[in-house]
Amino acid sequence: MVLLRLAFKNARQNFNRYFVYVFACALAITIYFAFNALALTPYLWHTLPDAEMIKNGLLSTNAFILIFIVAFMFYANLFFVQQQRREIALFNLLGVSRWRISGYFFLENLLLGLLSLILGLLLGILLAKLFALLLVKLIGASISVGLLFSGAAIGQTIGTFLLVYIFLALFDAGLIAHYPLAILFRQPVTDKVVPITFWRYLLGLLGLALLASAYGMAQFYTEILPHFKFLGAAAAIIVPLLILVFVLVGTFLFYRFSLLALLMQLRHWYRFSYRKIRLFTLANLSQRLHRHVNISWLVTILAAITLTVLGSITMIYTASYDGLNTDQPLALTVDRQLAPAVAQHLTKHQLTVQQKQPATFKVTGAQFKLDSLLGFHYGAFTGPLTVISQQDYQAARRLQPNLPAFRLNDQQVILLLRKLAYAGQTKRQQVVTLRLTATTVKQLKVKQVSAAFPYGANNYVNGTGLVVSDAVFQRLNANAQTHLMAFQFAGSHHSEQVSQQLIDRYQQHYHYFDPQKTGQPPKNLHTFQLSKVHRTTAAQHNLPMLQARYPATRWLRTLFGLDFYIIGFFSLIFIMATGSIIMLKQLAEASGKRQQYALLIKLGISQREINHTIYLQTGIAFLLPITLGVINAYFALHILNIWLNQLDLTFAYLLGAIYLAVYIVYWWLTAKIYCRMITPT
């Protein structure tokens, strides 16, 4: 009982130090429990679309959350033990046995763990429904969510984290029991002056040069890449990897040497440093930055990675949705022989068809060659493709208003290719000649390359097509011919279900095409991956006879909504954990600096000036890593944006602003507690 009373009293006295640790652990437990409650609530999985994928995603994320939070707690516990070494040594000198000291700290850690577990469970039970509603909103499902209270989730959460806390408490107790007394009394040197030698200056300049080079190469990526043509298509991978290495090494050198050299120069600038307590502030800041090099570098890189992943998910989602608009822009396209049965099914299920349009396609062999915008060889195409007449193209514009308008003569065609990233886009060529295998039409000129497919690219063999004049289309003796009927109706939960029923009924119905050989295949074929070489084969090409849009939109919405949900909460835990570590490190220094600040007050320095320098130093410790991480993420997303050809980075910018806002709160709270700890009582 005495040990328990002492542990409770010590935890209460060091509440400022432990509060942020308990709060971060409680938040992680809240998310862990909420995800478990979602995964273990049966009625949700009978109504949610793609339920198995969502459930597996939540359970997998919980495993990563557990690993991350255990790593954070392990680091924090080691930090607490390091901070209490003299207290442990004093107990030992007073005759308290090592096992009793270990038991004391074991109980203290267990009390903190139980407090965070109870707080996390209470918050989890209260917020689980809110978490579920957010998930339902993100995936676009239309179901009602009741109160989520899962006994299995509570039991699993309590069991898991009790084991974690008991293991950490035992580890700390064992560590304390085996500490030699001399080491316990040896305090780490915190006020070590770091000499700035010539080599340190040189490494500091190298760090700035690497960062500047990386940012410049990223910003002017499209101008830089052609200079690496000697590497071939591999340049598209090697240059970003080179930029990544520059950023990693440059960021470390920046924290390790560049900042210290800059602060040393400011200290030698007497007109600046010999005013008020600036010299003291600069010296103190140098010591802090030197001690926190590794954690600052780690926070910067992790923040950049998190923001880049979230921003890339946004761009991939936009690219996927654009791809769906290219592949299947209309609600339903079916072969004309299936059209009567499909129309009857739509009528039976009371689905109102807004527009209906027939079209005719011809399939023929073709050859052409293009060059890419960045100077790489884009490749040659040989094989079957689909041809549509200008008349059917104009009819499709009534269903797809985004299709561009144009007029063709009998020698011109519009070449239809899927939308490519900027690096793969075709550059303007004076003449692009297209040769057909048809005996009646041999050679045509490409007037324009377009990514807008009438009736959707999924209805085109090889995802490649031609728009030709009506006269050319009439005399084209194609290898094959298909007739299509397009149905347009509104998207809703009901239309998704009806469309899925049609897919299930007709998913085995295909058109098959054999490519006609036109001599030896070229070395490179038209491909979306410039780094790979593809060759033609004698394999058959096929097209489904029925294709629907809305089941695909539901799948995209579910997949990316789940991704946003998972990574958003994971990034929240990351912010809390890294912010807590920086906060613990800052507050640990406060007790050691109390005498220095008391001396400054005796020398006539006001408390206001001391508070100002504390806020400045703490602000740099918090905001510099996250700001540099946001900058690194911006340039990484800039390169991804070039390759994905997407401009929507709103979510990434919003998340970067949230990161900054959370760290500003941490900064304010840490500085406020720091000022209170060093203020004489």
XYZ file of C-alpha atoms in Angstrom:
681
model
C 0.000 0.000 0.000
C 2.893 2.376 0.730
C 4.305 1.865 -2.777
C 0.887 2.441 -4.297
C 0.402 5.651 -2.272
C 3.842 6.922 -3.298
C 3.215 6.088 -6.962
C -0.126 7.870 -6.894
C 1.397 10.933 -5.200
C 4.297 11.123 -7.685
C 1.976 10.811 -10.695
C -0.152 13.654 -9.312
C 2.868 15.900 -8.625
C 4.270 15.319 -12.156
C 0.910 15.784 -13.835
C 2.280 18.470 -16.214
C 4.870 16.010 -17.492
C 2.517 13.036 -17.790
C -0.625 14.782 -19.024
C 0.363 14.948 -22.707
C 1.522 11.305 -22.630
C -1.759 10.125 -21.093
C -3.791 12.215 -23.527
C -1.933 10.883 -26.613
C -2.326 7.274 -25.395
C -6.026 7.845 -24.645
C -6.616 9.237 -28.140
C -4.942 6.197 -29.727
C -7.018 3.856 -27.528
C -10.172 5.765 -28.538
C -9.461 5.238 -32.236
C -8.408 1.632 -31.667
C -11.628 0.861 -29.786
C -13.831 2.713 -32.303
C -12.328 0.767 -35.219
C -12.825 -2.489 -33.313
C -16.413 -1.564 -32.459
C -17.095 -0.847 -36.143
C -15.512 -4.125 -37.252
C -17.365 -6.175 -34.609
C -20.867 -4.707 -35.119
C -22.721 -7.328 -37.229
C -25.668 -5.240 -38.473
C -23.342 -2.788 -40.264
C -21.850 -5.516 -42.453
C -25.252 -6.685 -43.670
C -26.025 -3.230 -45.089
C -22.716 -1.552 -45.985
C -21.515 -2.002 -49.604
C -18.189 -3.853 -50.033
C -18.432 -4.760 -46.352
C -15.604 -7.303 -46.322
C -13.101 -4.822 -47.798
C -14.053 -2.160 -45.226
C -13.898 -4.591 -42.316
C -10.470 -5.917 -43.321
C -9.214 -2.356 -43.818
C -10.298 -1.326 -40.300
C -8.756 -4.408 -38.667
C -5.476 -4.003 -40.594
C -5.292 -0.333 -39.604
C -5.816 -1.274 -35.965
C -2.739 -3.491 -36.145
C -0.640 -0.574 -37.485
C -2.091 1.783 -34.850
C -1.117 -0.681 -32.129
C 2.456 -0.979 -33.452
C 2.820 2.803 -33.711
C 1.417 3.535 -30.260
C 3.545 0.798 -28.638
C 6.650 2.353 -30.220
C 5.583 5.776 -28.910
C 4.916 4.450 -25.381
C 8.226 2.576 -25.371
C 10.110 5.774 -26.311
C 8.179 7.870 -23.763
C 8.809 5.357 -20.966
C 12.533 5.287 -21.672
C 12.467 9.068 -21.593
C 10.699 9.094 -18.199
C 13.230 6.643 -16.755
C 16.114 8.819 -17.996
C 14.528 11.876 -16.382
C 14.103 10.119 -13.016
C 17.577 8.637 -12.699
C 18.633 10.835 -9.780
C 15.369 10.109 -7.973
C 16.037 6.376 -8.376
C 19.618 6.799 -7.122
C 18.430 8.796 -4.099
C 15.994 6.038 -3.128
C 18.850 3.569 -3.416
C 21.136 5.642 -1.202
C 18.428 5.885 1.458
C 18.444 2.106 1.690
C 15.377 1.275 -0.370
C 15.948 -2.038 -2.113
C 16.063 -2.227 -5.896
C 13.019 -4.479 -6.118
C 10.945 -1.996 -4.059
C 12.106 0.875 -6.293
C 11.223 -1.184 -9.350
C 7.845 -2.021 -7.820
C 7.221 1.675 -7.145
C 7.868 2.645 -10.769
C 5.974 -0.420 -11.993
C 2.875 0.754 -10.099
C 3.325 4.341 -11.292
C 3.472 3.248 -14.957
C 0.521 0.926 -14.433
C -1.532 3.763 -12.901
C -0.784 5.992 -15.898
C -1.688 3.148 -18.246
C -4.987 2.438 -16.464
C -5.853 6.139 -16.500
C -5.254 6.435 -20.249
C -7.110 3.147 -20.862
C -10.199 4.252 -18.898
C -10.183 7.693 -20.535
C -9.700 6.181 -24.010
C -12.507 3.662 -23.524
C -14.933 6.307 -22.263
C -14.158 8.567 -25.227
C -14.361 5.585 -27.596
C -17.808 4.569 -26.349
C -19.039 8.160 -26.637
C -17.505 8.799 -30.080
C -17.911 5.397 -31.767
C -21.233 6.388 -33.349
C -19.653 9.619 -34.654
C -16.798 7.589 -36.156
C -19.321 5.267 -37.833
C -21.358 8.181 -39.223
C -18.181 9.711 -40.662
C -17.265 6.425 -42.364
C -20.788 6.042 -43.797
C -20.623 9.611 -45.109
C -17.211 9.149 -46.730
C -18.160 5.943 -48.556
C -21.514 7.405 -49.621
C -23.656 4.699 -48.017
C -27.255 5.417 -47.017
C -27.827 3.499 -43.770
C -28.874 4.501 -40.266
C -26.319 4.009 -37.490
C -27.350 3.333 -33.909
C -25.297 3.423 -30.730
C -22.200 1.245 -31.114
C -21.526 -0.616 -27.880
C -19.574 -3.811 -28.398
C -18.626 -5.941 -25.410
C -16.185 -7.863 -27.590
C -14.466 -4.607 -28.652
C -14.223 -3.440 -25.022
C -12.776 -6.761 -23.917
C -10.280 -6.878 -26.778
C -9.141 -3.286 -26.162
C -8.741 -3.784 -22.404
C -6.891 -7.063 -22.867
C -4.544 -5.723 -25.546
C -3.534 -2.514 -23.781
C -3.320 -4.086 -20.329
C -0.777 -6.518 -21.750
C 1.100 -3.632 -23.393
C 1.176 -1.561 -20.181
C 2.183 -4.510 -18.023
C 5.011 -5.364 -20.440
C 6.248 -1.739 -20.494
C 6.015 -1.458 -16.702
C 7.979 -4.713 -16.281
C 10.562 -3.524 -18.812
C 11.038 -0.224 -16.951
C 11.216 -2.023 -13.603
C 13.852 -4.421 -14.952
C 15.821 -1.536 -16.414
C 15.805 0.300 -13.089
C 16.806 -2.806 -11.156
C 19.941 -3.275 -13.269
C 21.081 0.382 -13.404
C 24.549 0.823 -11.771
C 24.506 3.491 -9.068
C 27.293 5.529 -10.703
C 25.369 5.798 -13.943
C 22.220 6.833 -12.089
C 24.010 9.793 -10.520
C 25.713 10.808 -13.755
C 23.589 13.543 -15.289
C 23.701 13.996 -19.073
C 25.423 17.151 -20.280
C 22.688 19.431 -21.564
C 24.591 22.699 -21.948
C 27.381 21.471 -24.166
C 28.741 24.163 -26.456
C 29.009 22.884 -30.007
C 32.125 24.249 -31.763
C 31.505 25.323 -35.359
C 34.584 24.250 -37.298
C 35.372 24.739 -40.978
C 34.063 21.271 -41.820
C 30.813 21.952 -39.985
C 30.355 25.122 -42.007
C 31.099 23.157 -45.160
C 28.580 20.431 -44.283
C 26.021 23.099 -43.408
C 26.449 24.683 -46.843
C 26.225 21.228 -48.421
C 22.892 20.627 -46.661
C 21.463 23.903 -47.978
C 22.802 23.148 -51.455
C 21.219 19.680 -51.483
C 17.832 21.045 -50.397
C 17.985 23.881 -52.935
C 18.978 21.439 -55.694
C 16.185 19.015 -54.764
C 13.547 21.757 -54.695
C 14.773 23.217 -57.973
C 14.791 19.829 -59.712
C 11.280 19.125 -58.416
C 9.857 22.512 -59.387
C 11.356 22.433 -62.896
C 11.007 18.682 -63.318
C 9.712 18.809 -66.886
C 12.627 21.023 -67.953
C 15.221 18.909 -66.095
C 14.094 15.445 -67.209
C 15.064 15.756 -70.916
C 18.695 16.326 -69.804
C 18.672 12.755 -68.484
C 17.604 11.196 -71.773
C 20.860 9.236 -71.838
C 19.316 7.080 -69.077
C 16.378 6.225 -71.319
C 12.946 5.634 -69.820
C 14.604 4.814 -66.459
C 15.213 8.560 -66.016
C 11.568 8.891 -64.978
C 12.402 6.781 -61.891
C 16.047 7.708 -61.286
C 15.508 11.493 -61.156
C 12.771 11.352 -58.446
C 14.919 8.909 -56.437
C 17.851 11.326 -56.716
C 15.620 14.149 -55.483
C 14.493 11.960 -52.563
C 18.091 11.205 -51.535
C 18.958 14.916 -51.740
C 15.993 15.764 -49.489
C 16.773 13.081 -46.881
C 20.479 13.910 -46.634
C 19.949 17.662 -47.049
C 17.309 17.794 -44.288
C 19.577 15.961 -41.834
C 22.569 18.194 -42.633
C 20.300 21.228 -42.338
C 19.355 20.338 -38.761
C 22.799 19.033 -37.812
C 24.998 21.776 -39.235
C 23.233 24.494 -41.260
C 21.049 25.808 -38.430
C 23.914 25.782 -35.934
C 26.175 27.634 -38.361
C 23.439 30.204 -38.994
C 22.892 30.755 -35.264
C 26.649 31.077 -34.752
C 26.770 33.788 -37.413
C 23.923 35.606 -35.680
C 25.799 35.399 -32.378
C 28.847 36.960 -34.068
C 26.691 39.761 -35.471
C 27.147 41.966 -32.429
C 24.720 44.688 -33.448
C 21.998 42.049 -33.456
C 22.989 39.677 -30.643
C 24.059 42.205 -27.978
C 20.564 43.541 -27.415
C 18.466 42.517 -24.417
C 18.882 38.736 -23.970
C 19.314 37.752 -27.617
C 22.765 36.296 -27.006
C 21.345 34.037 -24.292
C 18.427 33.108 -26.567
C 20.706 32.199 -29.474
C 23.007 30.104 -27.263
C 20.039 28.327 -25.696
C 18.470 27.716 -29.096
C 21.715 26.249 -30.454
C 21.858 23.770 -27.571
C 18.215 22.774 -28.043
C 18.533 22.223 -31.778
C 21.732 20.234 -31.317
C 20.036 17.914 -28.786
C 16.918 17.436 -30.927
C 18.505 16.835 -34.337
C 17.273 13.262 -34.715
C 13.702 13.848 -33.556
C 13.400 17.029 -35.678
C 14.629 15.172 -38.763
C 12.315 12.234 -38.080
C 9.246 14.461 -37.578
C 10.043 16.363 -40.776
C 10.345 13.201 -42.869
C 7.291 11.493 -41.334
C 5.173 14.624 -41.810
C 6.291 14.875 -45.436
C 5.502 11.190 -46.044
C 2.044 11.450 -44.429
C 1.091 14.566 -46.378
C 2.433 13.090 -49.607
C 0.451 9.878 -49.141
C -2.773 11.762 -48.412
C -2.229 14.168 -51.284
C -1.416 11.331 -53.672
C -4.589 9.500 -52.622
C -6.541 12.614 -53.560
C -4.835 12.775 -56.946
C -5.222 9.043 -57.564
C -8.911 9.303 -56.710
C -9.297 12.205 -59.150
C -7.330 10.277 -61.784
C -9.437 7.158 -61.194
C -12.661 9.127 -61.493
C -11.382 10.782 -64.677
C -10.481 7.315 -65.942
C -14.010 6.132 -65.215
C -15.387 9.144 -67.106
C -13.181 8.141 -70.016
C -13.892 4.396 -69.884
C -17.619 4.438 -69.090
C -19.152 7.947 -69.122
C -22.710 6.680 -69.634
C -24.953 4.771 -67.251
C -25.190 1.645 -69.423
C -23.874 0.514 -72.819
C -24.957 -2.852 -74.257
C -24.697 -4.751 -77.479
C -27.812 -4.182 -79.563
C -28.848 -7.845 -79.438
C -29.088 -7.583 -75.630
C -30.850 -4.195 -75.709
C -34.489 -5.462 -75.657
C -33.897 -7.694 -72.621
C -31.997 -4.896 -70.839
C -34.739 -2.353 -71.568
C -37.344 -4.782 -70.224
C -35.294 -5.261 -67.027
C -35.013 -1.493 -66.515
C -38.777 -1.088 -66.975
C -39.511 -3.950 -64.606
C -37.481 -2.280 -61.849
C -39.033 1.146 -62.575
C -35.776 2.777 -63.633
C -36.473 5.818 -65.797
C -34.286 6.029 -68.899
C -33.589 9.676 -69.727
C -31.931 9.121 -73.141
C -31.206 6.226 -75.463
C -28.830 6.234 -78.442
C -27.641 3.548 -80.937
C -24.169 3.524 -82.508
C -22.132 1.388 -84.929
C -18.420 0.542 -84.522
C -15.985 -1.073 -86.940
C -12.791 -2.879 -85.935
C -9.728 -2.769 -88.178
C -5.952 -3.072 -87.942
C -3.789 0.078 -87.816
C -0.248 1.374 -87.382
C 0.992 4.753 -86.140
C 3.890 6.280 -84.221
C 4.033 9.255 -81.803
C 6.687 11.031 -79.724
C 6.251 12.017 -76.070
C 6.314 15.558 -74.732
C 9.524 15.072 -72.736
C 11.453 13.697 -75.669
C 11.225 10.005 -74.848
C 10.131 7.625 -77.553
C 6.368 7.351 -77.072
C 6.127 4.213 -79.096
C 4.471 2.740 -82.140
C 1.091 1.059 -82.185
C 0.150 -1.906 -84.278
C -2.974 -3.992 -83.908
C -6.765 -3.722 -83.961
C -8.604 -0.552 -82.991
C -12.201 0.704 -83.177
C -13.512 3.204 -85.722
C -16.615 5.391 -85.298
C -18.244 7.706 -87.833
C -18.530 11.451 -87.370
C -22.324 11.102 -87.453
C -22.359 8.737 -84.457
C -19.809 10.958 -82.735
C -22.128 13.961 -83.060
C -25.026 11.857 -81.757
C -22.932 10.910 -78.720
C -22.449 14.607 -77.929
C -26.116 14.782 -76.949
C -25.342 12.317 -74.143
C -21.794 13.582 -73.464
C -21.726 17.395 -73.737
C -18.005 17.441 -72.842
C -17.023 15.880 -76.186
C -15.174 18.509 -78.277
C -16.733 19.650 -81.561
C -14.815 19.409 -84.860
C -15.273 18.815 -88.582
C -13.319 16.293 -90.663
C -12.618 15.897 -94.352
C -12.071 12.503 -95.975
C -8.302 12.584 -95.309
C -8.463 13.490 -91.598
C -9.113 11.463 -88.450
C -9.291 12.107 -84.723
C -7.065 9.659 -82.842
C -8.622 8.597 -79.514
C -6.165 7.679 -76.745
C -6.750 7.418 -73.018
C -5.673 10.442 -71.004
C -1.993 10.143 -70.173
C 0.143 11.850 -67.577
C 1.998 14.982 -68.592
C 5.251 13.098 -69.130
C 3.592 10.735 -71.573
C 1.480 13.221 -73.482
C 2.173 13.478 -77.160
C 3.980 16.543 -78.364
C 2.820 18.364 -81.455
C 4.072 16.802 -84.655
C 3.611 18.359 -88.066
C 2.276 15.176 -89.653
C 1.142 11.960 -87.998
C 0.345 9.312 -90.574
C -1.962 6.452 -89.713
C -2.026 3.331 -91.901
C -4.966 0.914 -91.929
C -5.034 -2.713 -92.997
C -8.370 -2.210 -94.753
C -8.068 -2.544 -98.542
C -10.421 0.357 -99.298
C -8.774 2.921 -96.978
C -4.994 2.804 -96.700
C -3.635 6.024 -95.199
C -5.063 8.940 -93.198
C -3.704 12.027 -91.405
C -4.260 12.581 -87.682
C -5.827 16.002 -87.171
C -6.007 15.801 -83.383
C -5.306 13.432 -80.492
C -8.175 13.323 -77.990
C -8.868 11.527 -74.699
C -12.656 12.018 -74.942
C -14.204 8.749 -76.136
C -17.797 8.752 -77.385
C -19.715 6.030 -75.487
C -16.604 5.243 -73.408
C -13.164 3.748 -74.058
C -14.266 0.358 -72.723
C -16.182 -0.126 -75.979
C -12.973 0.270 -78.047
C -10.567 -2.589 -78.748
C -7.189 -1.822 -77.132
C -8.756 1.322 -75.632
C -7.790 3.088 -78.866
C -10.065 4.478 -81.545
C -10.548 6.680 -84.576
C -13.219 9.155 -85.570
C -13.477 9.346 -89.376
C -15.750 11.143 -91.811
C -19.029 9.473 -92.735
C -17.837 8.801 -96.287
C -14.658 7.048 -95.105
C -16.637 5.050 -92.553
C -19.049 3.837 -95.252
C -16.325 2.518 -97.555
C -14.176 1.054 -94.758
C -14.254 -2.743 -95.125
C -13.537 -3.558 -91.480
C -12.522 -6.913 -89.982
C -15.476 -6.798 -87.584
C -18.490 -4.664 -86.761
C -20.426 -4.133 -83.519
C -23.694 -2.349 -82.781
C -24.175 -0.634 -79.465
C -27.128 0.825 -77.554
C -26.442 3.442 -74.855
C -28.836 4.073 -71.951
C -28.538 7.181 -69.784
C -30.224 7.387 -66.379
C -29.514 9.042 -63.042
C -27.174 7.561 -60.483
C -28.690 6.413 -57.198
C -28.572 3.484 -54.803
C -31.441 1.895 -56.756
C -29.726 2.336 -60.152
C -26.521 0.833 -58.693
C -28.435 -2.273 -57.617
C -30.238 -2.651 -60.955
C -26.985 -2.156 -62.903
C -25.225 -4.739 -60.745
C -28.006 -7.232 -61.451
C -27.482 -6.733 -65.200
C -23.720 -7.191 -64.821
C -24.246 -10.416 -62.878
C -26.639 -11.705 -65.570
C -24.586 -10.815 -68.661
C -20.981 -10.812 -67.374
C -20.087 -13.840 -69.513
C -21.170 -12.211 -72.807
C -18.157 -10.981 -74.858
C -17.144 -10.008 -78.373
C -13.864 -11.661 -79.435
C -11.481 -10.280 -82.062
C -8.376 -11.791 -83.652
C -5.703 -9.258 -84.649
C -4.609 -9.415 -88.282
C -0.860 -9.598 -88.735
C 0.579 -6.826 -90.872
C 4.224 -7.831 -91.068
C 6.767 -7.877 -88.246
C 5.735 -6.054 -85.069
C 7.789 -2.963 -84.152
C 10.135 -2.916 -81.185
C 7.899 -0.707 -79.040
C 4.140 -0.736 -78.764
C 1.903 2.063 -77.553
C 1.801 1.647 -73.758
C 0.966 3.783 -70.742
C 4.204 2.776 -68.992
C 7.095 4.227 -70.928
C 9.611 2.187 -68.948
C 8.283 -1.126 -70.282
C 8.490 -2.690 -73.740
C 5.506 -4.634 -75.011
C 5.299 -6.834 -78.085
C 2.274 -7.973 -80.017
C 0.987 -11.504 -79.598
C -1.606 -13.587 -81.377
C -3.884 -13.467 -78.324
C -7.529 -12.639 -78.829
C -8.966 -9.255 -77.907
C -12.370 -9.118 -76.266
C -14.990 -6.567 -75.290
C -17.813 -7.112 -72.788
C -21.239 -6.837 -74.391
C -22.635 -4.981 -71.348
C -20.896 -2.307 -69.296
C -22.298 -0.195 -66.447
C -21.015 2.938 -64.750
C -22.634 3.133 -61.336
C -21.306 -0.061 -59.705
C -17.803 1.215 -60.550
C -18.537 4.646 -59.028
C -19.752 2.959 -55.850
C -16.565 0.873 -55.644
C -14.355 3.949 -56.166
C -16.299 5.923 -53.591
C -16.044 3.107 -51.054
C -12.344 2.443 -51.645
C -11.133 6.025 -51.467
C -13.567 6.992 -48.711
C -12.122 4.158 -46.632
C -8.571 5.279 -47.486
C -9.286 8.865 -46.414
C -10.912 7.617 -43.224
C -8.054 5.317 -42.256
C -5.135 7.570 -43.159
C -6.858 10.608 -41.680
C -7.129 8.958 -38.251
C -3.668 7.451 -38.522
C -2.217 10.889 -39.277
C -4.081 12.253 -36.231
C -2.311 9.711 -34.023
C 0.973 10.599 -35.722
C 0.466 14.305 -34.955
C -0.387 13.615 -31.331
C 2.518 11.200 -30.805
C 5.220 13.325 -32.439
C 3.872 16.509 -30.857
C 3.855 14.791 -27.463
C 7.466 13.639 -27.857
C 8.646 17.160 -28.713
C 6.586 18.544 -25.819
C 8.076 16.049 -23.347
C 11.591 16.921 -24.462
C 10.938 20.652 -24.088
C 9.375 20.360 -20.622
C 12.142 18.037 -19.409
C 14.585 20.907 -19.886
C 12.525 23.362 -17.855
C 13.600 22.061 -14.413
C 17.268 22.180 -15.426
C 16.969 25.750 -16.738
C 15.157 27.172 -13.695
C 18.355 28.470 -12.073
C 19.481 30.179 -15.296
C 16.208 32.054 -15.637
C 16.222 32.951 -11.909
C 19.679 34.484 -12.409
C 18.420 36.516 -15.378
C 15.605 37.927 -13.219
C 18.148 38.915 -10.572
C 20.151 40.694 -13.288
C 17.117 42.834 -14.088
C 15.576 40.955 -17.023
C 11.798 41.145 -16.871
C 9.574 38.073 -16.756
C 7.914 39.284 -19.948
C 11.207 39.178 -21.884
C 11.980 35.721 -20.506
C 8.539 34.480 -21.544
C 9.081 35.972 -24.999
C 12.350 34.069 -25.497
C 10.736 30.824 -24.249
C 7.876 31.186 -26.728
C 10.390 31.886 -29.510
C 12.581 28.869 -28.747
C 9.636 26.530 -28.268
C 7.985 27.787 -31.459
C 11.081 27.014 -33.515
C 11.311 23.525 -31.977
C 7.692 22.773 -32.931
C 7.036 24.699 -36.126
C 10.337 24.296 -37.973
C 10.029 20.475 -38.485
C 6.385 20.603 -39.544
C 6.962 23.591 -41.857
C 9.899 21.901 -43.548
C 7.833 18.704 -43.787
C 5.025 20.605 -45.540
C 7.549 22.121 -47.978
C 9.036 18.697 -48.745
C 5.545 17.270 -49.275
C 4.657 20.115 -51.643
C 7.550 19.324 -53.983
C 6.896 15.567 -53.801
C 3.246 16.172 -54.744
C 4.358 18.512 -57.521
C 6.229 15.637 -59.204
C 3.319 13.236 -58.663
C 1.013 15.852 -60.114
C 3.114 15.987 -63.279
C 2.919 12.221 -63.746
C -0.732 11.841 -62.820
C -1.738 15.046 -64.649
C -4.075 16.028 -61.809
C -4.324 19.490 -60.287
C -6.594 18.894 -57.288
C -4.357 19.214 -54.213
C -6.991 20.875 -52.035
C -7.134 18.041 -49.518
C -3.348 17.950 -49.130
C -3.205 21.722 -48.567
C -6.051 21.481 -46.042
C -4.285 18.708 -44.165
C -1.029 20.678 -44.126
C -2.921 23.603 -42.589
C -4.421 21.253 -39.963
C -0.940 19.933 -39.123
C 0.322 23.468 -38.616
C -2.721 24.389 -36.502
C -2.287 21.357 -34.199
C 1.416 22.043 -33.754
C 0.670 25.703 -32.980
C -1.620 24.508 -30.172
C 1.166 22.223 -28.919
C 3.608 25.125 -29.101
C 1.317 27.438 -27.114
C 0.542 24.802 -24.476
C 4.199 23.755 -24.069
C 5.444 27.345 -23.810
C 2.743 28.179 -21.261
C 3.642 25.199 -19.022
C 7.361 25.903 -19.511
C 6.943 29.508 -18.348
C 4.994 28.333 -15.297
C 7.704 25.779 -14.420
C 10.597 28.266 -14.497
C 8.724 31.110 -12.781
C 9.965 31.579 -9.173
C 7.328 30.727 -6.578
